[in-house]
PDB file of C-alpha atoms in Angstrom:
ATOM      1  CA  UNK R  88     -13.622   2.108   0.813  1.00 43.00           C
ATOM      2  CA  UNK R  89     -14.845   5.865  -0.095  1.00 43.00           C
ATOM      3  CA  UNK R  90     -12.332   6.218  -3.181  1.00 47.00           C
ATOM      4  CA  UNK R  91     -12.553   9.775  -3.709  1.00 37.00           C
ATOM      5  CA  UNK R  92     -11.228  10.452  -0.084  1.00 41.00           C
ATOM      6  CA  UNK R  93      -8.160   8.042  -0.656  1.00 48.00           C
ATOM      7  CA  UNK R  94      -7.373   9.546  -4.240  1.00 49.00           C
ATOM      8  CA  UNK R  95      -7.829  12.963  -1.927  1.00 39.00           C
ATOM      9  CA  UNK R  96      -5.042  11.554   0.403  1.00 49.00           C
ATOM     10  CA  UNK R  97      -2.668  10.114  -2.402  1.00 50.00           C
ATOM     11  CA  UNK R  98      -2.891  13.780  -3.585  1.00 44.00           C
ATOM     12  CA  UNK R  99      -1.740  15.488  -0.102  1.00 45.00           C
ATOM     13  CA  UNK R 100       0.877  12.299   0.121  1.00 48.00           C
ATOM     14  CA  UNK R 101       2.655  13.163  -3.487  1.00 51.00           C
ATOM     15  CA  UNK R 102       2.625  16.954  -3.342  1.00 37.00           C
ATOM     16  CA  UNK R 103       3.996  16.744   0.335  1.00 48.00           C
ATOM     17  CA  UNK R 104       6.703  13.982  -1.615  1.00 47.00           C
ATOM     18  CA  UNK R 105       7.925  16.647  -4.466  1.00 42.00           C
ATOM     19  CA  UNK R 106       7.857  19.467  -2.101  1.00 33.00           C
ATOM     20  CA  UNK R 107       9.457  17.733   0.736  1.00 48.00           C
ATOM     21  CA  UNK R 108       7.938  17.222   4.421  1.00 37.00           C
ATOM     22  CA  UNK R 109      10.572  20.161   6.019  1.00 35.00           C
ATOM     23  CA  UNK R 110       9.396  22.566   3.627  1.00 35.00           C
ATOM     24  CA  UNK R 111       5.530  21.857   4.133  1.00 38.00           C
ATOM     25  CA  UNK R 112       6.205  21.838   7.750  1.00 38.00           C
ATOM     26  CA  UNK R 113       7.787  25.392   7.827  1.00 32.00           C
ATOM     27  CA  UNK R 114       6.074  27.697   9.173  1.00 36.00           C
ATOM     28  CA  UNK R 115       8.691  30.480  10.621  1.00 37.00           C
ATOM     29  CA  UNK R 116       8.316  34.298  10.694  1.00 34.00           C
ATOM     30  CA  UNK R 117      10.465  36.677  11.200  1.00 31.00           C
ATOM     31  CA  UNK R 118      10.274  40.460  12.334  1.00 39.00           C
ATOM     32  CA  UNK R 119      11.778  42.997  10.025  1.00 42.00           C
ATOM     33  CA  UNK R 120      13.769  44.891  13.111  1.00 43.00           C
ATOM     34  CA  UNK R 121      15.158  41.821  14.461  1.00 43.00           C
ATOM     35  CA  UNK R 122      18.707  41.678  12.113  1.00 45.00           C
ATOM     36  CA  UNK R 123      20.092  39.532  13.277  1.00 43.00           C
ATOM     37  CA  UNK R 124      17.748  36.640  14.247  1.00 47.00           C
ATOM     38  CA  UNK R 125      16.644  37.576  10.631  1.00 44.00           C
ATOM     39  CA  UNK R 126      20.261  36.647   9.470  1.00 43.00           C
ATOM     40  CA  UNK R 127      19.944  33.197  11.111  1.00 45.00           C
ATOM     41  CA  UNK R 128      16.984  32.497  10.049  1.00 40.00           C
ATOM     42  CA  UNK R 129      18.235  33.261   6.475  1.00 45.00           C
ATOM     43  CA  UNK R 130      21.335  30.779   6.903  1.00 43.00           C
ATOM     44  CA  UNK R 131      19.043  28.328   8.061  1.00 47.00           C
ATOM     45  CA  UNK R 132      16.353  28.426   5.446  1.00 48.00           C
ATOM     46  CA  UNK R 133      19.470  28.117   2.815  1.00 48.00           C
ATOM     47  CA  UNK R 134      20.583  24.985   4.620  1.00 46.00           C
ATOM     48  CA  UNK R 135      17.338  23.870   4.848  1.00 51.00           C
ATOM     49  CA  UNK R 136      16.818  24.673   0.556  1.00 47.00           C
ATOM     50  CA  UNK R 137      19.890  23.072  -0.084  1.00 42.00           C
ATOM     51  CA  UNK R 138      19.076  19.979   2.003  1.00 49.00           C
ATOM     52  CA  UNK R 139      15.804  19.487   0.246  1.00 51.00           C
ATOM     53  CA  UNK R 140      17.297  19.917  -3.208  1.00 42.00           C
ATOM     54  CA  UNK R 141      19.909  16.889  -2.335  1.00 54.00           C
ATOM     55  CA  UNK R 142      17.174  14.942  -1.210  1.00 61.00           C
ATOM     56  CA  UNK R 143      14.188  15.888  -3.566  1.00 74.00           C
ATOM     57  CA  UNK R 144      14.990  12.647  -5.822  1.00 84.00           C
ATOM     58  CA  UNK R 145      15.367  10.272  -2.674  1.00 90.00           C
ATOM     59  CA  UNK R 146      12.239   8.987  -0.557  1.00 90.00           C
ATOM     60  CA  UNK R 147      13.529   9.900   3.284  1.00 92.00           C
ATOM     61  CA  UNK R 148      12.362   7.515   6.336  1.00 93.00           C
ATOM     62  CA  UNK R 149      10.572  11.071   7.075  1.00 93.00           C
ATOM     63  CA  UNK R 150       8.608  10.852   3.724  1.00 90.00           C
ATOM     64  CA  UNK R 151       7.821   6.868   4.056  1.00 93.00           C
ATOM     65  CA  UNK R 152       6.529   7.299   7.691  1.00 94.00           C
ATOM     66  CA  UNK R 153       4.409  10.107   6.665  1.00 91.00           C
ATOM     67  CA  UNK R 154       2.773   8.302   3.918  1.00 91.00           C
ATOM     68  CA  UNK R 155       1.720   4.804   6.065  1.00 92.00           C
ATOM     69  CA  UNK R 156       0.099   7.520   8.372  1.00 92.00           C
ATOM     70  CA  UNK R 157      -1.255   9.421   5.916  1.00 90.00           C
ATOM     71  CA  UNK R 158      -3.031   5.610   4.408  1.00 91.00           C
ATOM     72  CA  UNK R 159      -3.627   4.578   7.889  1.00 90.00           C
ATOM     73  CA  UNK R 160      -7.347   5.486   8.119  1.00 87.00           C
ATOM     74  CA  UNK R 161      -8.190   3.656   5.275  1.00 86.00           C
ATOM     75  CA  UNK R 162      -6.151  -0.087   5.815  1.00 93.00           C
ATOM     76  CA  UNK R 163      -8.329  -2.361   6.898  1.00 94.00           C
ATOM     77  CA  UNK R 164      -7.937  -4.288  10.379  1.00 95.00           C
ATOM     78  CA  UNK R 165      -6.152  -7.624  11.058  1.00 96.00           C
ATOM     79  CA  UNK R 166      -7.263 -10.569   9.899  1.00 96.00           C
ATOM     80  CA  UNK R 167      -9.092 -12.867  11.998  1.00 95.00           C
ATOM     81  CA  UNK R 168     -11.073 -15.072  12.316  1.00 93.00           C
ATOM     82  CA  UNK R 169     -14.500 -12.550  12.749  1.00 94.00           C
ATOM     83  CA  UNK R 170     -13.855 -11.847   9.087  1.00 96.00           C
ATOM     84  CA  UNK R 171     -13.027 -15.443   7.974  1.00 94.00           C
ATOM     85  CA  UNK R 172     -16.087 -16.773   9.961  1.00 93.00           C
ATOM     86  CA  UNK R 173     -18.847 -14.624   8.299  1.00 93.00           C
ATOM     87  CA  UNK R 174     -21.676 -16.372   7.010  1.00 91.00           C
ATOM     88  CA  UNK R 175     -21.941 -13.321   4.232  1.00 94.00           C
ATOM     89  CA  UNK R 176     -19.282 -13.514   1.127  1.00 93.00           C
ATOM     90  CA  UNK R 177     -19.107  -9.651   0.232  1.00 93.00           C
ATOM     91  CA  UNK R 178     -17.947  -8.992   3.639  1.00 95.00           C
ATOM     92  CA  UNK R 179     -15.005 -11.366   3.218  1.00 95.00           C
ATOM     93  CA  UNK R 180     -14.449 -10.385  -0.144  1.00 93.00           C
ATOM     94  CA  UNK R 181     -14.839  -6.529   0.828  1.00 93.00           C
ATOM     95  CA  UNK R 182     -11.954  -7.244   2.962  1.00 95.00           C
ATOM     96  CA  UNK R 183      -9.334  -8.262   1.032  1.00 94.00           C
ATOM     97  CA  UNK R 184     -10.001  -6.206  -1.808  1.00 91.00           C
ATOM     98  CA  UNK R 185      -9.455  -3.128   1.010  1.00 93.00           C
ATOM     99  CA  UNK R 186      -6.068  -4.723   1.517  1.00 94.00           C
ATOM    100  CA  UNK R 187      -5.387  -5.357  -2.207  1.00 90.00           C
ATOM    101  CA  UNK R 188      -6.289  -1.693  -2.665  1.00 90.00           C
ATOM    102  CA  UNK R 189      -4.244  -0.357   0.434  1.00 93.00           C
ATOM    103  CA  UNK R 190      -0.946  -2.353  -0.396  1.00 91.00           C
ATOM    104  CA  UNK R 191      -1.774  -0.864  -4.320  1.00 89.00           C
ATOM    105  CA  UNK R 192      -1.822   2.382  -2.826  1.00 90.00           C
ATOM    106  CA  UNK R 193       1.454   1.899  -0.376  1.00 91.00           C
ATOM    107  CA  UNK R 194       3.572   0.804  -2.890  1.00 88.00           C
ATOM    108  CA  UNK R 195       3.202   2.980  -6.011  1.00 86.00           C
ATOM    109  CA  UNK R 196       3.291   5.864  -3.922  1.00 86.00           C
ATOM    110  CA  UNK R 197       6.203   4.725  -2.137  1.00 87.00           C
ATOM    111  CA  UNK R 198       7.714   3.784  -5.240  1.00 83.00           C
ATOM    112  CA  UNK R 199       7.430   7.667  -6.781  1.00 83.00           C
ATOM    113  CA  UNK R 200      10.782   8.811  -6.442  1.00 87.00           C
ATOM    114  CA  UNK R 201      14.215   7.591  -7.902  1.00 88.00           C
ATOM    115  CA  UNK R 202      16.013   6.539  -4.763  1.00 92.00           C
ATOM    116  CA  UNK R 203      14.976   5.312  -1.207  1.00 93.00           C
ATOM    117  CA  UNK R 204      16.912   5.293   2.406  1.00 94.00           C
ATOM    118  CA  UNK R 205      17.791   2.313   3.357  1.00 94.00           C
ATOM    119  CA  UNK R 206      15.799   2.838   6.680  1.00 95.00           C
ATOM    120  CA  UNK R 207      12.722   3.424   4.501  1.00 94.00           C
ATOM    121  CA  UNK R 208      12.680  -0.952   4.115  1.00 95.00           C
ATOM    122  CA  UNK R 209      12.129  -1.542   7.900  1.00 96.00           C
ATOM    123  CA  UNK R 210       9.104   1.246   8.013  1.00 95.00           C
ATOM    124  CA  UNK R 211       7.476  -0.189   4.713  1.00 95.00           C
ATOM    125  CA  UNK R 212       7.995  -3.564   5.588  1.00 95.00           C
ATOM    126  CA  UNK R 213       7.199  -3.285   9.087  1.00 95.00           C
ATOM    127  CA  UNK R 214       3.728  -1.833   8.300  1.00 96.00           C
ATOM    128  CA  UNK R 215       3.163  -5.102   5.530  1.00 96.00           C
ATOM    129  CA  UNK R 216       3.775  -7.304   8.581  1.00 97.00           C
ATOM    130  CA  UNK R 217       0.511  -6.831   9.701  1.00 96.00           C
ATOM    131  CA  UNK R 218      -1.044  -8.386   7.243  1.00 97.00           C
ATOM    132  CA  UNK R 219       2.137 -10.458   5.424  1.00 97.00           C
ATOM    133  CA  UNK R 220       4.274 -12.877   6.572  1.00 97.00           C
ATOM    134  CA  UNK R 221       7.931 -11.306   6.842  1.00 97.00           C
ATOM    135  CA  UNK R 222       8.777 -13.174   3.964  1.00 97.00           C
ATOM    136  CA  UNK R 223       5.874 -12.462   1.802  1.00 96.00           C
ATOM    137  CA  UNK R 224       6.663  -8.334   2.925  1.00 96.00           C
ATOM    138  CA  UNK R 225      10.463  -9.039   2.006  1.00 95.00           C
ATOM    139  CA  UNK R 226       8.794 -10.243  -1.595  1.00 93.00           C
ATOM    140  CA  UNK R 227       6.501  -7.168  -1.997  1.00 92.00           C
ATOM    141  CA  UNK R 228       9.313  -4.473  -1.555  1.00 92.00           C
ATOM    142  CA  UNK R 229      11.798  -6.395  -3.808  1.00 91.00           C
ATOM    143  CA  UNK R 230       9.467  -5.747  -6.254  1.00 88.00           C
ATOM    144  CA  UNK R 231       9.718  -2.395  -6.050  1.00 88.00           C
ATOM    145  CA  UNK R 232      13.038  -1.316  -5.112  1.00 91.00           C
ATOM    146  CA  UNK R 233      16.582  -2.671  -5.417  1.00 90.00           C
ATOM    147  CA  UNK R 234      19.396  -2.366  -3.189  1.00 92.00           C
ATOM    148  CA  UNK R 235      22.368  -0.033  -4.226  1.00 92.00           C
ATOM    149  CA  UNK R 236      25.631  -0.393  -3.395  1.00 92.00           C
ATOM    150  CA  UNK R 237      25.637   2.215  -0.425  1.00 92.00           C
ATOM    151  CA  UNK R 238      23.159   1.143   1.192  1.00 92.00           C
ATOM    152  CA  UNK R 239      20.327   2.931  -0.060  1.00 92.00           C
ATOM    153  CA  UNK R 240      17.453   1.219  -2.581  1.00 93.00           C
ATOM    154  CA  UNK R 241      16.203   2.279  -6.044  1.00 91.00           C
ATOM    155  CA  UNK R 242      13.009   1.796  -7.708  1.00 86.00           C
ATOM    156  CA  UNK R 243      12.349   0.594 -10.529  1.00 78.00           C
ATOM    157  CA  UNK R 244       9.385   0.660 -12.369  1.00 72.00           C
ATOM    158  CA  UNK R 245       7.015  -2.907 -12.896  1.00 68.00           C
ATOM    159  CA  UNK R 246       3.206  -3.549 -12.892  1.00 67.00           C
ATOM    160  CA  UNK R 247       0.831  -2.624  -9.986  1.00 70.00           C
ATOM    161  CA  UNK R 248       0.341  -4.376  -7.003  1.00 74.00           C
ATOM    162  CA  UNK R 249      -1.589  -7.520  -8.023  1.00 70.00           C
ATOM    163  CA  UNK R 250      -5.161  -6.602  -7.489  1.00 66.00           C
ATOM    164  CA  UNK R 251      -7.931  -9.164  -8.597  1.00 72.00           C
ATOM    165  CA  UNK R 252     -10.194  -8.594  -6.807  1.00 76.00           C
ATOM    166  CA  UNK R 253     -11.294  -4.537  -7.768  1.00 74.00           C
ATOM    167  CA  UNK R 254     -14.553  -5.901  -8.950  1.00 76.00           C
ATOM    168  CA  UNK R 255     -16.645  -9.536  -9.004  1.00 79.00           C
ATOM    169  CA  UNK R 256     -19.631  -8.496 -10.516  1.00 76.00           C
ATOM    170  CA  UNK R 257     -21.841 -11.876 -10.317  1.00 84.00           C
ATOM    171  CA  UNK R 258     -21.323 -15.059  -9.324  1.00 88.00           C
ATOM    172  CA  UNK R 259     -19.243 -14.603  -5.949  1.00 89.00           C
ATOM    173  CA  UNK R 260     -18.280 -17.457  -4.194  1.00 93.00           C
ATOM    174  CA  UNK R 261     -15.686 -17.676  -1.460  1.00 94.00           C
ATOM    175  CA  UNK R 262     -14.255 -21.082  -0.718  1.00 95.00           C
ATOM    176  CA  UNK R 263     -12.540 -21.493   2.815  1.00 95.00           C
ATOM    177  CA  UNK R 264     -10.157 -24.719   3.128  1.00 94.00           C
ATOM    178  CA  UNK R 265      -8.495 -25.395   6.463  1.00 88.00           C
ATOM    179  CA  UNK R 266      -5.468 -28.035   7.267  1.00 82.00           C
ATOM    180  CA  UNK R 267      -4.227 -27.774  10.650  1.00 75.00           C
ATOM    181  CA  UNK R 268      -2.266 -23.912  10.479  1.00 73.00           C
ATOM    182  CA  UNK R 269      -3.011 -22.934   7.193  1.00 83.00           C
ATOM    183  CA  UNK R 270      -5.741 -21.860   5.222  1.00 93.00           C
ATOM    184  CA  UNK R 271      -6.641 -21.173   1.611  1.00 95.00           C
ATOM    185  CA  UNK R 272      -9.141 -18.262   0.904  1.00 95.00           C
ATOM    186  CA  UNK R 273     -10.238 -18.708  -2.823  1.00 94.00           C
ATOM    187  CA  UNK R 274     -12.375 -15.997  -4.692  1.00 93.00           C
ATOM    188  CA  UNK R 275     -14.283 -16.743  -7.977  1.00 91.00           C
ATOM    189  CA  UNK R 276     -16.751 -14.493 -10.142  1.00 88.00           C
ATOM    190  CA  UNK R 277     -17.242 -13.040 -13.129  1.00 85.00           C
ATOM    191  CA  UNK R 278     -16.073  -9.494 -14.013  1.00 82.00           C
ATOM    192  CA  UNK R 279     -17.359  -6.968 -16.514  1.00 79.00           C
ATOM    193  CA  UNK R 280     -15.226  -5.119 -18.711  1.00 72.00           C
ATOM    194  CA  UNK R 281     -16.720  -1.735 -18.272  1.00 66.00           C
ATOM    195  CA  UNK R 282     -14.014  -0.278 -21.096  1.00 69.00           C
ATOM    196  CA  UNK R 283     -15.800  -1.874 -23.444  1.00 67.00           C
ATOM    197  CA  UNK R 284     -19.558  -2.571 -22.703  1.00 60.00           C
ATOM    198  CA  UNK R 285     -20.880  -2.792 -25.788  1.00 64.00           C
ATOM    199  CA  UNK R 286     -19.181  -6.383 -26.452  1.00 64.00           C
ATOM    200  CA  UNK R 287     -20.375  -7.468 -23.158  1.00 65.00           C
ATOM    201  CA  UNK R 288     -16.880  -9.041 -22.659  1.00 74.00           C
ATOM    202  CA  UNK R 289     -17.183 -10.802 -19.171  1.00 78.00           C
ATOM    203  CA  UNK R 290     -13.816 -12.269 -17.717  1.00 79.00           C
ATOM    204  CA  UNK R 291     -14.084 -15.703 -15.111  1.00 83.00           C
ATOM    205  CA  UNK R 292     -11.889 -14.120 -11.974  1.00 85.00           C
ATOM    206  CA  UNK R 293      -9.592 -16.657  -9.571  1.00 89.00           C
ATOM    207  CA  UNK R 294      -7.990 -15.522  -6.978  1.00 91.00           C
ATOM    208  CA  UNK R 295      -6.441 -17.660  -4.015  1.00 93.00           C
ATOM    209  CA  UNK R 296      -5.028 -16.504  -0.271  1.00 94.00           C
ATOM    210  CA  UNK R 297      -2.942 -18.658   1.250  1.00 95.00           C
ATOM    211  CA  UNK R 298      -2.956 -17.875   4.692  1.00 96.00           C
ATOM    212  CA  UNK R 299      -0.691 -18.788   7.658  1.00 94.00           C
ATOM    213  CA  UNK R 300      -2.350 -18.844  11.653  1.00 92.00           C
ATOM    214  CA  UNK R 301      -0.208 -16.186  13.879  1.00 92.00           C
ATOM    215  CA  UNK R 302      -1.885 -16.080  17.220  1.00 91.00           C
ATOM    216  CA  UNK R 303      -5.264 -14.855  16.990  1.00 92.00           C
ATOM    217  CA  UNK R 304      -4.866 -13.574  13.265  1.00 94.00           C
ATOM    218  CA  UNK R 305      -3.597 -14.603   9.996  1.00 95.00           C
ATOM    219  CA  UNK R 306      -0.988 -13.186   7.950  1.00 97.00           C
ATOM    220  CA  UNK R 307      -0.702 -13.778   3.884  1.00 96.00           C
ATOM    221  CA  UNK R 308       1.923 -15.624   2.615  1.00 96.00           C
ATOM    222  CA  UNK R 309       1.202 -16.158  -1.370  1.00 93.00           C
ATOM    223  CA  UNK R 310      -1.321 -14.482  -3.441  1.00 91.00           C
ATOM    224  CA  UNK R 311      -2.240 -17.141  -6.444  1.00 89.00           C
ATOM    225  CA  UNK R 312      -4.275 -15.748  -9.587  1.00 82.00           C
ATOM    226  CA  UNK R 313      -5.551 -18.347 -12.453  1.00 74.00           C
TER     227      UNK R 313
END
């Protein structure tokens, strides 16, 4: 994953966030002879202000569909079983640290303002689906937001997305286990820590997928780190 294009994008997607999509959108003009289509213009660019001041604090379903577009390019594809199958490690690997780093992405962005719509759960969870099972999506966004009492969500903050696999510097093995419909995907290595190179400091990594079979692909349903 080029990471200097998606910190590029996770830019555009918070600036558009504080500003507001309507307001980024706008693009009206208006003739200075024309009073009175100037005057409703005017009323409706107050409207519009005063709408995006009410809502600047609150993540819209607008907003939240905007920003799984905006990461779209850059989410890996569904699981299968051409990526389970490969006879080469890193590309296995490569592909679930793309989904660690997507989902990483997804939530702390979405989770950048104080308040959510409540119809912002079905388009965030909706997009985890392809890769989580519903349950394992429900678990994600309850880690980030909360339900309020009219319906709408807050956030809260916690740590990161669980990543784990950012970097296995030596020593990668992947170890597939099948038993009938699900499967474990287990990652070990050994990862530097770059912060402080001078010790040397190397850290064992352990990461475990479990995996359930939906049709053709496979969804996630519990991320396990020793």
């Amino acid at each position: 994953m080029n990471r200097v294009n998606i910190a590029s994008k996770s830019l555009l997607v918070i600036a558009c966030l504080v500003l507001g999509v309507t307001g980024c959108a706008s693009n009206n003009t208006i003739a200075d002879n024309q009073g009175v289509e100037k005057k409703e213009f005017t009323a409706s660019a107050n409207v519009n202000t005063t709408t995006q001041e009410s809502t600047k604090d609150i993540l819209t379903q607008a907003n939240a569909e905007l920003l799984v577009s905006l990461l779209e390019d850059y989410a890996p594809s569904e699981l299968d079983d051409s990526v389970l199958a490969s006879k080469e490690p890193v590309y296995i690997w490569d592909w679930f640290r793309k989904l660690q780093v997507w989902t990483d992405d997804l939530t702390r962005l979405a989770n950048g303002k104080p308040k959510a719509e409540g119809a912002v759960k079905d388009v965030i969870s909706s997009r985890l689906n392809k890769y989580f099972t519903p349950e394992a999506s429900e678990k994600i966004f309850d880690s980030f937001f909360r339900a309020a009492t009219d319906g709408s969500y807050e956030t809260f903050e916690r740590e990161r997305f669980e990543k784990g696999l950012e970097a296995i510097d030596e020593n990668l093995k992947v170890d597939i286990q099948k038993n009938d419909q699900d499967i474990n995907v287990t990652f070990t290595g050994i990862e530097y820590d770059y912060f402080n190179p001078g010790a040397k400091q190397k850290y064992d990594v352990n990461v475990q997928f479990k995996l359930v079979k939906d049709g053709t692909k496979y969804l996630i349903d519990d991320i396990e780190h020793d």
